[in-house]
Amino acid sequence: MDIAQLLKDWFESEKAEVDPSLLAYVLLYSTKNVTGLTELTSHLASYWKEGDLSRRTKCIELLAQVVTPSQSYLDSPTNNAIIQFVGERLSNSVLVPRCIDIYLVLMSTNIISTTDVIQICNALFSNIKVKKLPQQSRYKILSILGKALEKYSSEIQRSKINFIGGFINCMDGEKDPRNLMLAFELVRSIIDRFDISRHIEDLFDVVFCYFPISFAAPPANDPLSITTEDLKDSLRRCLASTPYFAYYATPLLIEKLMTTTGSAKKDAMETISLCTPAYGAHAILPHAQELFDALVREVYQCAESTMVDVALETIHNVVATLGTGISIANIRDPVEKAIDSLLQHCVQELKEPELKNARSAAYILRAAASASDPACTSVTHTALPIIYQQYKSTDPSIRQKAILDILTELLLASKQLYGSVEDVGYDRDFQTPLLMYKQQIIQIFILSLNESDPADLILRQTSLKGIHEMVLMKQFLKGEEVNLVINHLTSQLMADDKQLGQQALTTLGVITKLYPTPLAQLTFPVLLKELPCSENAMTIPTTYRYALDAIQLLAVTPAVFKIIVNPLLKKLDYACGTIGKKEALVNSVKTYTIYLGKENTIYAHEVASTILHIYKEASTKEPEVLTIGQKVLLPSLLLKCIPAAMGVPGSWYLDDSLIETFAMVVAITTRLSSPSDQQLSVNDAFKLFVDREFSNVPFSFDQQYIQNNTLGIFDTNKASRVYD
């Protein structure tokens, strides 16, 4: 039976659905014959002419079911025939959804011609009443337009079709969040690809009518899970996608900011914050005073911290945008005046630093100062003299703390703008204007740290916070200033209040990466004094644990490790020594060496663990650390452990925990060593543990074993220097 007869039988039957057998035959016919689909459209056209709605529905349904699985067999003539057939049959609204399905299939192929794309778009714009279609069909129309934009935007622009106007008509009145998310994306795509100069107001109107946007939460089983925040963000990015919108958007957004409350006001601020950089200084300048008044009022009066944060972020972006106008000659003066008008009122509030408004003013100054170099310079030269004049170490601590908080806000602003020592690849040509007031800033923080009542922990903690920010500021502290800060931080390490000590330690942790040598010279002697040695009483101070924790944090940089390893080995030698007294003459004076031994095993374990930790961390950062491990650390440990393992009197105390720790040192050293060094170590170990060759193993460390020292792991000539 031929296809004509099959189609005739089906169309004359009362069956509304496409029989699977019929579909299979038509598909086979269409794919086996080059003109199969074209011939099918001719057959369907004849039944369309003489048929009622039922037959016409069958025509479109059969074509839709055939086209979808036949995508790989479509060619340009076939596409054109199908587009012609469908385009002439869009007058019936009942059939339009399936026609759109066919269009979407054709647009998804890679061989559709530009002419066909334009023909499809024109059919959608001219022949379909989009607003009356169901949601899925409207979504598919937007998808078709999206595919056209993605692949054929240049060709569409050169054609006579009014694509932007047609799209606006398709989007206008859309309320479904799924469709809106796609529509907003297409708006940004149109702005990116097309010249919108003749459609600015229409495009803006169709977007801004949704502001502020919200909708009911989607059901839990919604696969897209679109939220109000998703819609807000997408709409916001539309409004910020072109400076052409500035003329229309800025006054309307300010109006929303001043007349709405709650989430709508927050949405307005966030939108202004995002749009301002895109709109530029020229567009924002006429509205700057209005904007600043509304935003500053929000900071001073709003009790909700989230709203305050958004207002401050918006101030920051507005000032940053205006700052770009400083370099534009014809608006330089009004831009500077606009920024100064924001600052002057805030600076006046600083004269009563303990009041709430002063704190809010400090937040505003930070937001402005961190936005641009001109703003930071203006804030610094205006505010710093006032802050310095306000500070007196004899004032109540609440006032002192308020001043320190304000000063810290300015330090944070400078760090944000000019960079932190922790920033990687961040470099600016500008230098912070705070350098002119560096000595005054250091003086205020050091005075408040040292001259405050020792019981006033909050003030001292605030001082340490400010010092921490100074240390983080790029190229701020130099030379003797670094030494001064290290000394004062070190003095806080063993403070009774653990939070003070932890704050100081955190800042020293930054310094150890930047200035390892002065830190090793100034801080570690203080820490090492907390660890007992032969010159001290045998009692272990309670602060030793904190000292070891500090060493673990600060000594992991290679430069510090090189300095600290020998003193730590000396502490370990004492910690693992056998209890007793050893008489000796030093400069004709009789002295006694006291060892701790197994009576204090926890202390010995922790000293050993500290050495392991800093060696493990530092050895991966610099080859020279491995050399120290090979030439100093490993020989020193082995020369003490072997006599102890053999039961030599007066040797170290060893237990399983210590042996495991020392074994880890051996493992790290071996793993990081070159193959030749590894082979040498294996040979030495074989001689010692298999051949039991002890001729080169010293049983008293005071002996000198220089001659006939064939074992590389027993480089006593270098290891003995550890204890000198």
mmCIF file of C-alpha atoms in Angstrom, residues 319-631:
data_model
loop_
_atom_site.group_PDB
_atom_site.id
_atom_site.type_symbol
_atom_site.label_atom_id
_atom_site.label_comp_id
_atom_site.label_asym_id
_atom_site.label_seq_id
_atom_site.Cartn_x
_atom_site.Cartn_y
_atom_site.Cartn_z
ATOM 1 C CA VAL A 319 31.306 57.033 45.081
ATOM 2 C CA ALA A 320 33.441 54.674 42.981
ATOM 3 C CA THR A 321 31.475 55.622 39.872
ATOM 4 C CA LEU A 322 31.706 59.325 40.626
ATOM 5 C CA GLY A 323 35.417 58.839 41.247
ATOM 6 C CA THR A 324 35.862 57.869 37.608
ATOM 7 C CA GLY A 325 34.569 61.335 36.725
ATOM 8 C CA ILE A 326 37.504 63.056 38.438
ATOM 9 C CA SER A 327 39.535 62.503 35.279
ATOM 10 C CA ILE A 328 36.831 64.059 33.078
ATOM 11 C CA ALA A 329 37.596 67.773 32.904
ATOM 12 C CA ASN A 330 34.089 69.126 32.387
ATOM 13 C CA ILE A 331 32.614 67.363 35.438
ATOM 14 C CA ARG A 332 35.628 67.213 37.790
ATOM 15 C CA ASP A 333 34.513 70.059 40.058
ATOM 16 C CA PRO A 334 30.888 68.973 40.514
ATOM 17 C CA VAL A 335 32.015 65.389 41.152
ATOM 18 C CA GLU A 336 34.432 66.520 43.868
ATOM 19 C CA LYS A 337 31.715 68.674 45.415
ATOM 20 C CA ALA A 338 29.249 65.787 45.387
ATOM 21 C CA ILE A 339 31.712 63.516 47.201
ATOM 22 C CA ASP A 340 32.697 66.257 49.666
ATOM 23 C CA SER A 341 29.049 66.920 50.496
ATOM 24 C CA LEU A 342 28.720 63.280 51.544
ATOM 25 C CA LEU A 343 31.827 63.451 53.721
ATOM 26 C CA GLN A 344 31.406 66.752 55.516
ATOM 27 C CA HIS A 345 28.372 65.783 57.573
ATOM 28 C CA CYS A 346 29.984 62.472 58.517
ATOM 29 C CA VAL A 347 33.192 64.135 59.638
ATOM 30 C CA GLN A 348 31.253 66.428 61.945
ATOM 31 C CA GLU A 349 29.752 63.404 63.672
ATOM 32 C CA LEU A 350 33.270 62.206 64.546
ATOM 33 C CA LYS A 351 33.620 65.012 67.078
ATOM 34 C CA GLU A 352 31.477 62.975 69.459
ATOM 35 C CA PRO A 353 32.976 59.548 68.775
ATOM 36 C CA GLU A 354 31.200 57.660 71.545
ATOM 37 C CA LEU A 355 27.731 58.418 70.115
ATOM 38 C CA LYS A 356 25.906 56.022 67.771
ATOM 39 C CA ASN A 357 25.913 58.485 64.881
ATOM 40 C CA ALA A 358 29.706 58.614 64.953
ATOM 41 C CA ARG A 359 29.846 54.865 64.474
ATOM 42 C CA SER A 360 27.421 55.108 61.536
ATOM 43 C CA ALA A 361 29.476 57.982 60.129
ATOM 44 C CA ALA A 362 32.595 55.815 60.332
ATOM 45 C CA TYR A 363 30.851 53.114 58.308
ATOM 46 C CA ILE A 364 29.909 55.673 55.659
ATOM 47 C CA LEU A 365 33.447 57.068 55.554
ATOM 48 C CA ARG A 366 34.822 53.561 55.127
ATOM 49 C CA ALA A 367 32.386 52.840 52.289
ATOM 50 C CA ALA A 368 33.394 56.073 50.560
ATOM 51 C CA ALA A 369 37.136 55.881 51.246
ATOM 52 C CA SER A 370 37.388 52.330 49.921
ATOM 53 C CA ALA A 371 35.730 53.332 46.646
ATOM 54 C CA SER A 372 38.353 55.494 44.944
ATOM 55 C CA ASP A 373 41.709 57.155 45.495
ATOM 56 C CA PRO A 374 40.285 60.709 45.399
ATOM 57 C CA ALA A 375 37.622 59.778 47.955
ATOM 58 C CA CYS A 376 40.150 58.044 50.213
ATOM 59 C CA THR A 377 42.459 61.054 50.037
ATOM 60 C CA SER A 378 39.612 63.406 50.896
ATOM 61 C CA VAL A 379 38.416 61.254 53.806
ATOM 62 C CA THR A 380 41.938 60.832 55.179
ATOM 63 C CA HIS A 381 42.932 64.491 55.138
ATOM 64 C CA THR A 382 39.585 65.555 56.565
ATOM 65 C CA ALA A 383 38.979 62.884 59.197
ATOM 66 C CA LEU A 384 42.429 61.868 60.486
ATOM 67 C CA PRO A 385 43.348 65.229 62.067
ATOM 68 C CA ILE A 386 40.008 65.288 63.879
ATOM 69 C CA ILE A 387 40.409 61.706 65.113
ATOM 70 C CA TYR A 388 43.952 62.357 66.341
ATOM 71 C CA GLN A 389 42.877 65.493 68.185
ATOM 72 C CA GLN A 390 40.024 63.624 69.830
ATOM 73 C CA TYR A 391 42.206 60.860 71.281
ATOM 74 C CA LYS A 392 43.524 61.164 74.840
ATOM 75 C CA SER A 393 44.791 58.180 76.795
ATOM 76 C CA THR A 394 43.228 59.662 79.934
ATOM 77 C CA ASP A 395 39.725 59.649 78.479
ATOM 78 C CA PRO A 396 37.188 57.009 79.539
ATOM 79 C CA SER A 397 37.808 53.701 77.833
ATOM 80 C CA ILE A 398 34.451 53.812 76.044
ATOM 81 C CA ARG A 399 35.527 56.995 74.263
ATOM 82 C CA GLN A 400 38.983 55.619 73.495
ATOM 83 C CA LYS A 401 37.476 52.445 72.068
ATOM 84 C CA ALA A 402 35.090 54.450 69.881
ATOM 85 C CA ILE A 403 38.023 56.383 68.414
ATOM 86 C CA LEU A 404 39.983 53.187 67.812
ATOM 87 C CA ASP A 405 36.963 51.651 66.064
ATOM 88 C CA ILE A 406 36.663 54.673 63.765
ATOM 89 C CA LEU A 407 40.365 54.581 62.988
ATOM 90 C CA THR A 408 40.191 50.847 62.272
ATOM 91 C CA GLU A 409 37.374 51.453 59.779
ATOM 92 C CA LEU A 410 39.669 53.797 57.852
ATOM 93 C CA LEU A 411 42.458 51.216 57.930
ATOM 94 C CA LEU A 412 40.044 48.639 56.533
ATOM 95 C CA ALA A 413 39.018 51.047 53.782
ATOM 96 C CA SER A 414 42.633 51.660 52.813
ATOM 97 C CA LYS A 415 43.414 47.946 52.808
ATOM 98 C CA GLN A 416 40.400 47.259 50.591
ATOM 99 C CA LEU A 417 41.378 49.959 48.100
ATOM 100 C CA TYR A 418 45.166 49.713 47.990
ATOM 101 C CA GLY A 419 45.598 46.033 48.733
ATOM 102 C CA SER A 420 46.535 43.654 51.507
ATOM 103 C CA VAL A 421 49.789 41.757 51.995
ATOM 104 C CA GLU A 422 47.666 38.617 51.658
ATOM 105 C CA ASP A 423 46.417 39.549 48.181
ATOM 106 C CA VAL A 424 48.021 37.562 45.364
ATOM 107 C CA GLY A 425 48.672 39.438 42.139
ATOM 108 C CA TYR A 426 46.995 42.593 43.434
ATOM 109 C CA ASP A 427 49.025 45.715 42.762
ATOM 110 C CA ARG A 428 48.088 49.358 42.451
ATOM 111 C CA ASP A 429 50.214 52.323 41.506
ATOM 112 C CA PHE A 430 48.649 54.490 44.205
ATOM 113 C CA GLN A 431 49.883 54.676 47.788
ATOM 114 C CA THR A 432 47.524 55.078 50.693
ATOM 115 C CA PRO A 433 47.229 58.664 51.961
ATOM 116 C CA LEU A 434 47.318 57.199 55.488
ATOM 117 C CA LEU A 435 51.116 57.077 55.130
ATOM 118 C CA MET A 436 51.182 60.783 55.957
ATOM 119 C CA TYR A 437 49.615 60.008 59.338
ATOM 120 C CA LYS A 438 51.372 56.719 60.024
ATOM 121 C CA GLN A 439 53.224 57.799 63.165
ATOM 122 C CA GLN A 440 50.064 59.205 64.735
ATOM 123 C CA ILE A 441 48.147 56.019 63.927
ATOM 124 C CA ILE A 442 50.839 53.786 65.431
ATOM 125 C CA GLN A 443 51.039 56.006 68.492
ATOM 126 C CA ILE A 444 47.304 55.810 69.170
ATOM 127 C CA PHE A 445 47.158 52.023 68.961
ATOM 128 C CA ILE A 446 50.335 51.420 70.976
ATOM 129 C CA LEU A 447 49.273 53.865 73.691
ATOM 130 C CA SER A 448 45.851 52.297 74.023
ATOM 131 C CA LEU A 449 47.448 48.853 74.229
ATOM 132 C CA ASN A 450 50.036 49.642 76.881
ATOM 133 C CA GLU A 451 48.661 52.518 78.933
ATOM 134 C CA SER A 452 45.119 51.316 79.373
ATOM 135 C CA ASP A 453 43.956 49.647 82.555
ATOM 136 C CA PRO A 454 45.150 46.020 82.399
ATOM 137 C CA ALA A 455 41.640 44.993 83.397
ATOM 138 C CA ASP A 456 40.172 46.795 80.388
ATOM 139 C CA LEU A 457 40.398 43.852 78.033
ATOM 140 C CA ILE A 458 37.964 45.197 75.452
ATOM 141 C CA LEU A 459 40.073 48.303 74.818
ATOM 142 C CA ARG A 460 43.243 46.239 74.464
ATOM 143 C CA GLN A 461 41.489 43.814 72.122
ATOM 144 C CA THR A 462 40.369 46.763 70.004
ATOM 145 C CA SER A 463 43.960 48.020 69.897
ATOM 146 C CA LEU A 464 45.197 44.636 68.729
ATOM 147 C CA LYS A 465 42.540 44.567 66.016
ATOM 148 C CA GLY A 466 43.792 47.902 64.674
ATOM 149 C CA ILE A 467 47.421 46.781 64.822
ATOM 150 C CA HIS A 468 46.447 43.655 62.887
ATOM 151 C CA GLU A 469 44.948 45.792 60.117
ATOM 152 C CA MET A 470 48.086 47.948 59.997
ATOM 153 C CA VAL A 471 50.217 44.845 59.535
ATOM 154 C CA LEU A 472 47.967 43.649 56.713
ATOM 155 C CA MET A 473 48.182 46.935 54.809
ATOM 156 C CA LYS A 474 50.517 46.675 51.858
ATOM 157 C CA GLN A 475 53.758 48.699 52.137
ATOM 158 C CA PHE A 476 52.636 50.471 55.296
ATOM 159 C CA LEU A 477 55.002 49.426 58.116
ATOM 160 C CA LYS A 478 58.764 49.604 57.581
ATOM 161 C CA GLY A 479 61.976 48.791 59.466
ATOM 162 C CA GLU A 480 61.886 49.996 63.062
ATOM 163 C CA GLU A 481 58.102 50.281 62.923
ATOM 164 C CA VAL A 482 57.919 46.540 62.300
ATOM 165 C CA ASN A 483 60.264 45.871 65.224
ATOM 166 C CA LEU A 484 58.175 48.117 67.464
ATOM 167 C CA VAL A 485 54.980 46.292 66.562
ATOM 168 C CA ILE A 486 56.611 42.873 67.023
ATOM 169 C CA ASN A 487 57.835 43.823 70.496
ATOM 170 C CA HIS A 488 54.421 45.010 71.625
ATOM 171 C CA LEU A 489 52.650 41.999 70.169
ATOM 172 C CA THR A 490 55.156 39.653 71.783
ATOM 173 C CA SER A 491 54.514 41.270 75.149
ATOM 174 C CA GLN A 492 50.861 40.253 74.784
ATOM 175 C CA LEU A 493 51.541 36.614 73.906
ATOM 176 C CA MET A 494 51.671 35.411 77.492
ATOM 177 C CA ALA A 495 48.860 37.660 78.687
ATOM 178 C CA ASP A 496 46.490 36.228 81.267
ATOM 179 C CA ASP A 497 43.600 36.754 78.868
ATOM 180 C CA LYS A 498 43.852 34.035 76.229
ATOM 181 C CA GLN A 499 41.914 36.040 73.666
ATOM 182 C CA LEU A 500 44.512 38.815 73.837
ATOM 183 C CA GLY A 501 47.269 36.274 73.372
ATOM 184 C CA GLN A 502 45.460 34.662 70.455
ATOM 185 C CA GLN A 503 44.926 38.035 68.753
ATOM 186 C CA ALA A 504 48.612 38.869 69.117
ATOM 187 C CA LEU A 505 49.601 35.432 67.839
ATOM 188 C CA THR A 506 47.360 35.758 64.775
ATOM 189 C CA THR A 507 49.028 39.028 63.823
ATOM 190 C CA LEU A 508 52.493 37.615 64.438
ATOM 191 C CA GLY A 509 51.477 34.763 62.134
ATOM 192 C CA VAL A 510 51.137 37.339 59.347
ATOM 193 C CA ILE A 511 54.422 39.012 60.276
ATOM 194 C CA THR A 512 56.378 35.747 60.228
ATOM 195 C CA LYS A 513 55.694 35.446 56.492
ATOM 196 C CA LEU A 514 56.752 39.031 55.788
ATOM 197 C CA TYR A 515 59.537 39.751 58.275
ATOM 198 C CA PRO A 516 60.804 36.370 59.534
ATOM 199 C CA THR A 517 64.226 37.517 60.742
ATOM 200 C CA PRO A 518 63.144 40.291 63.140
ATOM 201 C CA LEU A 519 60.331 38.089 64.425
ATOM 202 C CA ALA A 520 62.764 35.243 65.112
ATOM 203 C CA GLN A 521 65.104 37.633 66.895
ATOM 204 C CA LEU A 522 62.464 39.405 68.979
ATOM 205 C CA THR A 523 59.668 36.896 69.615
ATOM 206 C CA PHE A 524 61.294 33.487 69.885
ATOM 207 C CA PRO A 525 63.605 34.296 72.799
ATOM 208 C CA VAL A 526 60.479 35.150 74.797
ATOM 209 C CA LEU A 527 58.767 31.909 73.788
ATOM 210 C CA LEU A 528 61.846 29.778 74.440
ATOM 211 C CA LYS A 529 62.119 31.168 77.970
ATOM 212 C CA GLU A 530 58.830 29.436 78.714
ATOM 213 C CA LEU A 531 60.444 26.064 77.953
ATOM 214 C CA PRO A 532 62.695 24.648 80.728
ATOM 215 C CA CYS A 533 66.361 23.993 80.105
ATOM 216 C CA SER A 534 69.421 23.067 82.115
ATOM 217 C CA GLU A 535 69.835 26.605 83.382
ATOM 218 C CA ASN A 536 66.288 26.728 84.760
ATOM 219 C CA ALA A 537 64.630 25.104 87.695
ATOM 220 C CA MET A 538 63.284 21.640 86.999
ATOM 221 C CA THR A 539 59.677 22.811 87.329
ATOM 222 C CA ILE A 540 57.894 23.112 83.983
ATOM 223 C CA PRO A 541 55.916 26.380 83.759
ATOM 224 C CA THR A 542 52.208 26.106 83.030
ATOM 225 C CA THR A 543 52.602 28.392 80.009
ATOM 226 C CA TYR A 544 54.833 25.985 78.092
ATOM 227 C CA ARG A 545 51.892 24.558 76.103
ATOM 228 C CA TYR A 546 50.939 27.992 74.782
ATOM 229 C CA ALA A 547 54.583 28.708 73.926
ATOM 230 C CA LEU A 548 54.796 25.490 71.906
ATOM 231 C CA ASP A 549 51.530 26.299 70.124
ATOM 232 C CA ALA A 550 52.935 29.696 69.192
ATOM 233 C CA ILE A 551 56.161 28.133 67.930
ATOM 234 C CA GLN A 552 54.167 25.685 65.800
ATOM 235 C CA LEU A 553 52.346 28.571 64.148
ATOM 236 C CA LEU A 554 55.253 30.972 63.729
ATOM 237 C CA ALA A 555 58.175 28.679 62.882
ATOM 238 C CA VAL A 556 56.786 26.984 59.775
ATOM 239 C CA THR A 557 58.337 29.546 57.430
ATOM 240 C CA PRO A 558 61.778 28.393 56.248
ATOM 241 C CA ALA A 559 63.601 31.547 57.359
ATOM 242 C CA VAL A 560 62.325 31.164 60.922
ATOM 243 C CA PHE A 561 62.849 27.410 60.994
ATOM 244 C CA LYS A 562 66.551 27.862 60.220
ATOM 245 C CA ILE A 563 66.915 30.081 63.284
ATOM 246 C CA ILE A 564 64.752 28.147 65.726
ATOM 247 C CA VAL A 565 65.769 24.539 65.011
ATOM 248 C CA ASN A 566 68.983 24.574 67.079
ATOM 249 C CA PRO A 567 67.437 26.108 70.223
ATOM 250 C CA LEU A 568 64.540 23.653 69.972
ATOM 251 C CA LEU A 569 66.907 20.703 69.706
ATOM 252 C CA LYS A 570 68.609 21.932 72.851
ATOM 253 C CA LYS A 571 65.207 22.038 74.597
ATOM 254 C CA LEU A 572 64.499 18.522 73.337
ATOM 255 C CA ASP A 573 67.856 17.283 74.616
ATOM 256 C CA TYR A 574 66.993 18.559 78.055
ATOM 257 C CA ALA A 575 63.385 17.281 77.887
ATOM 258 C CA CYS A 576 64.495 13.732 77.043
ATOM 259 C CA GLY A 577 67.469 13.659 79.400
ATOM 260 C CA THR A 578 67.720 11.302 82.382
ATOM 261 C CA ILE A 579 66.930 12.769 85.802
ATOM 262 C CA GLY A 580 70.057 13.456 87.772
ATOM 263 C CA LYS A 581 72.903 15.874 88.239
ATOM 264 C CA LYS A 582 76.060 16.113 86.244
ATOM 265 C CA GLU A 583 78.815 18.174 87.773
ATOM 266 C CA ALA A 584 80.927 20.349 85.498
ATOM 267 C CA LEU A 585 83.336 23.283 85.716
ATOM 268 C CA VAL A 586 82.517 26.345 83.622
ATOM 269 C CA ASN A 587 84.968 29.218 84.039
ATOM 270 C CA SER A 588 86.132 27.700 87.354
ATOM 271 C CA VAL A 589 82.549 27.741 88.646
ATOM 272 C CA LYS A 590 80.941 24.453 89.622
ATOM 273 C CA THR A 591 77.602 23.995 87.832
ATOM 274 C CA TYR A 592 74.966 21.269 87.688
ATOM 275 C CA THR A 593 72.897 20.145 84.736
ATOM 276 C CA ILE A 594 69.404 18.915 85.607
ATOM 277 C CA TYR A 595 67.407 16.685 83.227
ATOM 278 C CA LEU A 596 63.683 15.978 83.138
ATOM 279 C CA GLY A 597 63.519 12.470 81.709
ATOM 280 C CA LYS A 598 60.560 10.162 81.984
ATOM 281 C CA GLU A 599 59.029 12.016 84.909
ATOM 282 C CA ASN A 600 57.702 14.565 82.380
ATOM 283 C CA THR A 601 56.964 12.481 79.314
ATOM 284 C CA ILE A 602 54.051 14.624 78.114
ATOM 285 C CA TYR A 603 56.327 17.645 77.885
ATOM 286 C CA ALA A 604 58.964 15.628 76.013
ATOM 287 C CA HIS A 605 56.318 14.341 73.577
ATOM 288 C CA GLU A 606 55.037 17.841 72.882
ATOM 289 C CA VAL A 607 58.488 19.320 72.262
ATOM 290 C CA ALA A 608 59.240 16.478 69.837
ATOM 291 C CA SER A 609 55.871 16.922 68.107
ATOM 292 C CA THR A 610 56.535 20.644 67.723
ATOM 293 C CA ILE A 611 59.855 19.982 65.994
ATOM 294 C CA LEU A 612 58.185 17.442 63.708
ATOM 295 C CA HIS A 613 55.357 19.835 62.829
ATOM 296 C CA ILE A 614 57.513 22.815 61.893
ATOM 297 C CA TYR A 615 59.954 20.605 59.975
ATOM 298 C CA LYS A 616 57.136 18.966 58.024
ATOM 299 C CA GLU A 617 55.629 22.332 57.079
ATOM 300 C CA ALA A 618 58.878 24.160 56.301
ATOM 301 C CA SER A 619 60.582 21.333 54.398
ATOM 302 C CA THR A 620 58.113 21.534 51.523
ATOM 303 C CA LYS A 621 58.698 25.254 51.014
ATOM 304 C CA GLU A 622 62.458 25.600 50.575
ATOM 305 C CA PRO A 623 65.243 23.111 49.704
ATOM 306 C CA GLU A 624 67.576 24.575 52.335
ATOM 307 C CA VAL A 625 65.267 23.297 55.083
ATOM 308 C CA LEU A 626 65.805 19.760 53.812
ATOM 309 C CA THR A 627 69.544 20.343 53.974
ATOM 310 C CA ILE A 628 69.192 21.334 57.631
ATOM 311 C CA GLY A 629 67.156 18.193 58.168
ATOM 312 C CA GLN A 630 69.869 16.060 56.564
ATOM 313 C CA LYS A 631 72.885 17.731 58.176
#
